[in-house]
XYZ file of C-alpha atoms in Angstrom:
409
model
C 0.000 0.000 0.000
C 1.273 3.452 -0.861
C 0.799 6.649 1.118
C -1.682 7.819 -1.506
C -3.839 4.716 -1.514
C -7.467 5.644 -2.059
C -9.832 4.755 0.743
C -12.049 2.839 -1.652
C -9.296 0.259 -2.155
C -9.560 -0.758 1.500
C -11.913 -3.476 0.341
C -8.958 -5.815 -0.132
C -8.656 -8.705 2.342
C -6.833 -8.320 5.636
C -7.289 -6.617 8.967
C -8.236 -2.945 8.804
C -5.375 -2.100 11.168
C -2.897 -3.611 8.698
C -4.507 -1.825 5.768
C -4.561 1.590 7.443
C -1.140 1.412 9.092
C 0.663 3.175 6.252
C -1.868 5.942 5.893
C -4.584 6.965 3.465
C -5.014 9.680 0.862
C -7.224 11.631 3.278
C -8.015 11.285 6.974
C -11.028 9.201 7.907
C -11.584 11.371 10.943
C -10.413 14.984 11.017
C -10.759 16.937 14.240
C -10.904 20.702 13.893
C -10.811 22.986 16.901
C -12.368 26.237 15.691
C -11.532 28.312 18.768
C -9.876 28.110 22.168
C -12.607 30.334 23.621
C -14.783 28.515 26.133
C -17.252 29.420 28.845
C -16.072 26.505 30.996
C -12.771 25.528 32.572
C -12.903 21.726 32.568
C -10.030 20.351 34.593
C -9.158 17.718 31.982
C -9.410 19.934 28.868
C -7.130 18.519 26.163
C -6.398 21.947 24.656
C -6.264 23.995 27.878
C -9.060 26.127 26.436
C -10.591 29.285 27.848
C -9.382 32.404 26.043
C -9.643 33.075 22.323
C -6.372 33.205 20.366
C -6.346 36.401 18.243
C -4.490 34.516 15.488
C -7.321 32.033 14.872
C -8.313 31.355 11.268
C -10.652 33.879 9.668
C -13.998 32.912 8.166
C -12.499 33.007 4.671
C -9.558 30.827 5.744
C -11.930 28.326 7.345
C -13.978 28.183 4.146
C -10.780 27.536 2.191
C -10.006 24.606 4.494
C -13.524 23.238 3.907
C -12.966 23.539 0.142
C -9.795 21.481 0.540
C -11.583 18.832 2.608
C -14.242 18.522 -0.066
C -11.595 18.156 -2.753
C -9.882 15.432 -0.689
C -13.250 13.697 -0.192
C -13.192 14.005 3.594
C -16.799 13.115 4.265
C -17.149 14.671 7.699
C -15.178 16.630 10.250
C -15.310 16.613 14.050
C -15.518 20.232 15.178
C -14.563 21.145 18.716
C -12.705 23.704 20.768
C -12.911 25.330 23.192
C -16.617 25.749 22.775
C -17.133 26.043 19.015
C -20.611 27.576 19.219
C -19.277 30.780 20.827
C -17.420 31.618 17.613
C -19.535 34.320 15.886
C -19.362 32.615 12.479
C -19.990 29.087 13.777
C -23.370 28.572 12.093
C -22.103 30.213 8.916
C -19.242 27.700 8.761
C -21.538 24.751 9.493
C -23.830 25.860 6.668
C -20.881 26.326 4.322
C -19.543 22.848 5.090
C -22.852 21.067 4.638
C -23.617 23.003 1.442
C -20.313 21.653 0.110
C -21.146 18.090 1.204
C -18.704 17.985 4.094
C -20.569 16.564 7.068
C -20.144 18.166 10.476
C -20.125 16.553 13.899
C -19.539 19.110 16.610
C -18.901 18.751 20.330
C -20.470 21.239 22.687
C -21.196 21.754 26.355
C -24.656 22.905 25.272
C -24.385 26.537 26.303
C -25.770 27.849 22.987
C -28.201 25.036 22.188
C -31.494 26.735 22.952
C -34.825 25.622 21.486
C -34.295 27.590 18.255
C -30.820 26.144 17.687
C -32.143 22.652 18.370
C -34.887 23.070 15.765
C -32.323 24.313 13.274
C -30.142 21.250 13.882
C -33.071 18.861 13.668
C -33.801 20.174 10.171
C -30.203 19.974 8.946
C -28.574 17.343 6.795
C -24.971 16.243 7.347
C -24.911 17.544 10.938
C -24.474 15.573 14.154
C -24.046 16.819 17.726
C -22.116 15.562 20.738
C -23.126 16.856 24.173
C -20.333 16.556 26.733
C -21.208 15.205 30.173
C -18.700 13.651 32.563
C -20.947 12.681 35.434
C -24.366 11.053 35.558
C -25.073 13.289 38.554
C -24.388 17.019 39.038
C -22.006 16.253 41.909
C -19.649 14.171 39.773
C -19.980 16.158 36.556
C -19.718 19.680 37.973
C -16.609 18.900 40.009
C -14.825 18.274 36.690
C -16.616 20.532 34.213
C -17.722 23.439 36.416
C -20.721 24.475 38.482
C -23.975 24.404 36.526
C -22.560 22.478 33.570
C -24.696 19.397 34.279
C -27.885 21.462 34.098
C -26.660 23.159 30.904
C -25.999 19.822 29.197
C -29.368 18.360 30.189
C -31.163 21.489 29.014
C -29.448 21.158 25.622
C -30.422 17.480 25.364
C -33.996 18.325 26.344
C -34.113 20.913 23.557
C -32.711 18.502 20.980
C -35.160 15.774 21.951
C -38.088 18.200 21.886
C -37.062 19.314 18.385
C -37.104 15.715 17.173
C -33.324 15.334 16.824
C -32.700 11.626 17.391
C -29.368 9.877 17.563
C -27.231 12.758 18.775
C -24.325 11.680 20.967
C -23.884 11.848 24.726
C -20.104 12.090 25.046
C -18.432 10.966 28.274
C -14.758 11.010 29.268
C -14.304 8.010 31.552
C -12.734 8.803 34.938
C -12.381 6.923 38.181
C -15.315 8.937 39.532
C -17.799 7.966 36.807
C -16.874 4.358 35.905
C -19.551 3.194 38.324
C -22.113 5.346 36.460
C -21.905 3.684 33.043
C -25.378 2.170 33.332
C -26.734 5.551 34.446
C -25.136 7.256 31.433
C -26.751 4.666 29.190
C -30.117 5.393 30.777
C -29.679 9.161 30.278
C -28.848 8.593 26.612
C -31.910 6.396 26.181
C -34.115 8.956 27.879
C -33.241 11.578 25.245
C -33.012 9.292 22.228
C -29.225 9.755 22.115
C -26.329 7.354 21.618
C -23.708 6.960 24.323
C -20.102 7.680 23.375
C -17.273 6.892 25.791
C -13.729 8.204 25.409
C -10.533 7.712 27.326
C -9.064 10.304 29.677
C -5.706 11.420 28.267
C -2.968 13.245 30.205
C -3.024 16.108 27.661
C -3.536 19.846 28.159
C -4.899 20.558 31.639
C -5.536 16.831 31.867
C -1.804 16.337 32.457
C -2.180 17.766 35.947
C -5.231 15.769 37.003
C -4.575 12.488 35.181
C -2.851 10.831 38.174
C -5.950 11.318 40.334
C -8.640 10.989 37.662
C -7.639 8.083 35.433
C -9.395 4.798 36.271
C -7.645 2.389 38.607
C -6.499 -1.027 37.400
C -9.621 -2.632 38.845
C -11.826 -0.036 37.178
C -10.087 -0.654 33.843
C -11.202 -4.274 34.032
C -14.695 -3.167 35.042
C -14.752 -0.830 32.031
C -13.582 -3.562 29.644
C -16.235 -5.987 30.860
C -18.933 -3.338 30.472
C -17.785 -2.447 26.951
C -17.576 -6.117 25.990
C -21.197 -6.504 27.053
C -22.520 -3.255 25.534
C -20.052 -2.536 22.727
C -22.569 -2.807 19.918
C -24.654 0.012 21.386
C -21.800 2.276 22.511
C -19.343 4.332 20.471
C -15.751 4.548 21.692
C -13.788 6.224 18.899
C -11.089 3.556 19.308
C -10.253 4.996 22.730
C -9.807 1.734 24.583
C -7.756 -0.596 22.414
C -5.192 -0.719 25.236
C -7.741 -2.863 27.121
C -7.835 -5.600 24.456
C -5.397 -7.939 26.264
C -8.170 -8.599 28.802
C -9.857 -10.765 26.172
C -11.307 -10.278 22.717
C -10.443 -6.964 20.986
C -13.115 -4.315 21.352
C -14.913 -3.061 18.211
C -12.808 -0.669 16.133
C -9.421 -0.464 14.457
C -7.447 -1.218 17.636
C -4.681 0.942 16.217
C -3.165 4.349 16.926
C -4.322 6.268 13.862
C -2.194 9.383 14.448
C -1.066 10.782 11.100
C -2.416 7.669 9.380
C -6.174 8.073 9.480
C -6.663 10.954 11.953
C -5.175 14.356 12.714
C -6.071 17.724 14.246
C -6.320 21.274 12.920
C -6.139 23.774 15.771
C -7.704 27.278 15.829
C -4.627 28.963 14.326
C -4.284 26.373 11.538
C -1.544 24.210 13.024
C -1.892 20.552 12.054
C -1.054 17.939 14.673
C -0.810 14.197 14.184
C -3.316 13.480 16.929
C -6.127 15.405 18.659
C -4.665 14.300 21.995
C -1.053 15.270 21.256
C -0.997 19.048 20.959
C 2.759 19.518 21.321
C 5.519 20.720 19.030
C 6.828 17.160 18.737
C 3.652 16.244 16.855
C 3.253 19.427 14.797
C 3.226 18.558 11.100
C 2.625 21.979 9.524
C 0.028 24.712 9.104
C -2.900 25.118 6.713
C -1.679 28.646 5.905
C 1.492 27.299 4.291
C 1.689 26.763 0.503
C -0.464 23.826 -0.524
C -2.635 24.134 2.576
C -3.881 21.163 4.541
C -3.591 18.776 1.606
C 0.161 19.373 1.334
C 0.613 18.841 5.063
C -1.302 15.566 5.028
C 0.496 14.326 1.928
C 4.058 15.542 2.449
C 4.771 16.227 6.135
C 7.926 14.361 7.230
C 6.290 13.646 10.597
C 3.394 11.853 8.932
C 5.795 9.875 6.753
C 7.600 8.657 9.889
C 4.341 7.681 11.598
C 3.216 5.760 8.492
C 6.470 3.824 8.253
C 6.590 0.299 9.707
C 6.922 0.414 13.489
C 9.250 -1.843 15.461
C 7.026 -2.093 18.516
C 9.982 -1.575 20.833
C 9.818 -3.207 24.234
C 6.191 -4.222 23.668
C 7.002 -6.391 20.669
C 8.016 -9.297 22.866
C 4.672 -9.215 24.684
C 2.227 -11.878 23.586
C -0.555 -9.271 23.521
C 1.170 -6.793 21.205
C -1.087 -7.630 18.259
C -4.095 -6.804 20.439
C -3.097 -3.372 21.718
C -0.160 -2.309 19.472
C 1.523 -0.698 22.479
C -1.428 1.556 23.310
C -1.900 5.314 22.981
C 0.930 7.521 21.712
C -0.334 10.634 23.496
C -0.830 8.833 26.815
C 2.741 7.590 26.679
C 4.261 10.885 25.625
C 2.582 13.087 28.238
C 3.439 10.695 31.056
C 7.108 10.697 30.065
C 7.203 7.190 28.597
C 8.954 6.278 25.324
C 6.682 6.025 22.304
C 7.848 2.468 21.638
C 7.209 1.464 25.243
C 4.103 0.302 27.088
C 0.955 2.333 27.566
C 0.823 3.907 31.060
C -2.424 1.991 31.641
C -1.133 -1.305 30.217
C -3.401 -3.987 31.614
C -0.434 -6.339 32.051
C 1.126 -3.921 34.540
C 4.107 -2.937 32.373
C 3.044 0.717 32.231
C 2.908 1.075 36.004
C 6.471 -0.168 36.291
C 7.624 2.135 33.488
C 5.963 5.151 35.140
C 7.703 4.413 38.424
C 11.031 4.210 36.648
C 10.505 7.400 34.618
C 9.398 9.671 37.454
C 7.485 12.948 37.197
C 10.498 14.900 35.896
C 10.269 13.076 32.562
C 6.797 14.386 31.726
C 6.812 16.844 28.789
C 4.977 20.121 29.239
C 1.795 20.446 27.145
C 1.511 23.162 24.493
C 0.321 26.744 25.047
C -2.157 27.245 27.863
C -5.287 29.226 26.966
C -6.880 28.850 30.385
C -8.759 31.790 31.857
C -6.091 32.151 34.539
C -2.646 31.542 33.034
C -0.212 29.937 35.420
C -2.879 28.085 37.392
C -2.588 24.767 35.597
C -3.441 22.443 38.465
C -7.147 22.476 39.338
C -8.184 20.473 42.407
C -10.723 17.743 41.757
C -12.902 17.045 44.771
C -16.067 14.974 44.589
C -16.946 15.046 48.278
C -17.226 18.831 48.575
C -19.555 21.299 46.920
C -18.036 22.486 43.579
C -16.629 26.019 43.526
C -19.214 28.719 42.953
C -17.411 30.387 40.035
C -15.683 27.964 37.710
C -15.438 30.126 34.612
C -15.784 33.574 33.127
C -19.287 34.284 31.856
C -17.814 35.789 28.694
C -15.557 33.208 27.010
C -13.820 35.933 25.028
C -13.020 37.989 28.114
C -9.396 38.693 29.064
C -7.978 36.574 31.890
C -9.277 37.474 35.314
C -6.824 39.025 37.781
C -5.315 36.665 40.290
C -7.018 36.454 43.639
C -5.051 37.658 46.664
C -2.614 35.031 47.806
C -2.866 33.036 44.550
C -0.350 32.955 41.697
C-alpha cells in the first residue's frame, strides 16, 4: 500500500489495522478545533481552552479549508474547541460545510443550544451533535466541568429531543469517579433518544495535571472492559480503549493508533497535529496557511511519513498481547514521560505502572500553550466530596484573563 492509496481500495482482504497502518489519501476522521474560547474551565481539557487566540483562522480561511476537505473527499469533520458555538461565524461555517457536502459533527457543552438552535439542527442534513457530560449526577460532573454544567448539558439534550433530533451523541470522558455510572449514562442517553459515546481520559492539556488522580484504577479498567464487551454494539468509543484488548477479545474498532495515518487535528490557528490528543511541538506537522494548505501537510509532512512507516514495537514487541493493543496510545505515553515504543501507562499487564515508576514525574513533557482563563494556574483540584466552587469560569468566554485572587499565583 502506498501513502496515496485511495480509501475505496480498503476493500482488499486483511485486517483494517494492517490496511490503514501506512496511511490513506485523506483522513477518515479529522478533528478541527475552531476556537480556544470557552465558557467553561474543565479540569481535563485537552487543549487547555478558555481564552480566544487572536491569530485564529478567519472565516475566509476556514472556508478555504472546507474547500480542501471537499476536494480530498473528507466526508465529515469533528468540530470542537474550546466551545465552538461561541465563535460568531460558527453557524455560517456549518452551513458552508454542509452546502459543500462535508458533514459536520460538533462537540459542545450545550451553552448555545437553545430551542431555536435545536430546531435548526433537527432540520439539517450532514450535521451531528455531541453533548459533553462527565458525570451522571451534578455532583460528579460539575466537580470536573464546572458548576452548573450538568444542568446546561441536560437542558441542551432536552431541547434537541423536543425538536425531534434523534441519535445525537452523549459524550463521556471516563474517569475513576464515573466508571460506576456507566449504566446511568446509558439510561440518560436512552431517555433523550441519544447514543452513548465513551472516550478515554488522556494526560493532555490541563488533563496532564489531574490524570494521576482521575484516570481509572487497574480494577476499574477491568470493570470498564467488561462493560464495553457486554454493551459494545450500542456504545461508540472512537477507538479509545484498544489498550484494554489484552483482557480478552479486541473491542470493536481499528485497535490501532491512527495518528497521522487516518486521523489528525487542525487547531484554531491552523496548526496541524498528528493526533487530537497530542498538541505539542513534537507532533506538529505543519500549518494550513502554508503553501499547498492542509492537503500538502497531510500528503508531504515528514512527521506523517515517519508515523506511516513500519513500526518496530519496541519493548512491547516481545509481549504476547502486542497484536491486540499495538503498544497503546501515543499521546498517553508521551505526556506521562514514557517512550513512544514502550508500554501504555495503563497497560493492563502492569508494564506501564512499572515504566511510570522508573521514569518519574520529571520526565513528563509540558503540554503546548495554555489558553486557560487564569494563566499559570494549571493544576485544578478535583474534589467529589465537597460542593463544587461557585465560580468555575468567566461568563464571557472571550473575556481577558481574570486578575489573580489575593494570595494566589
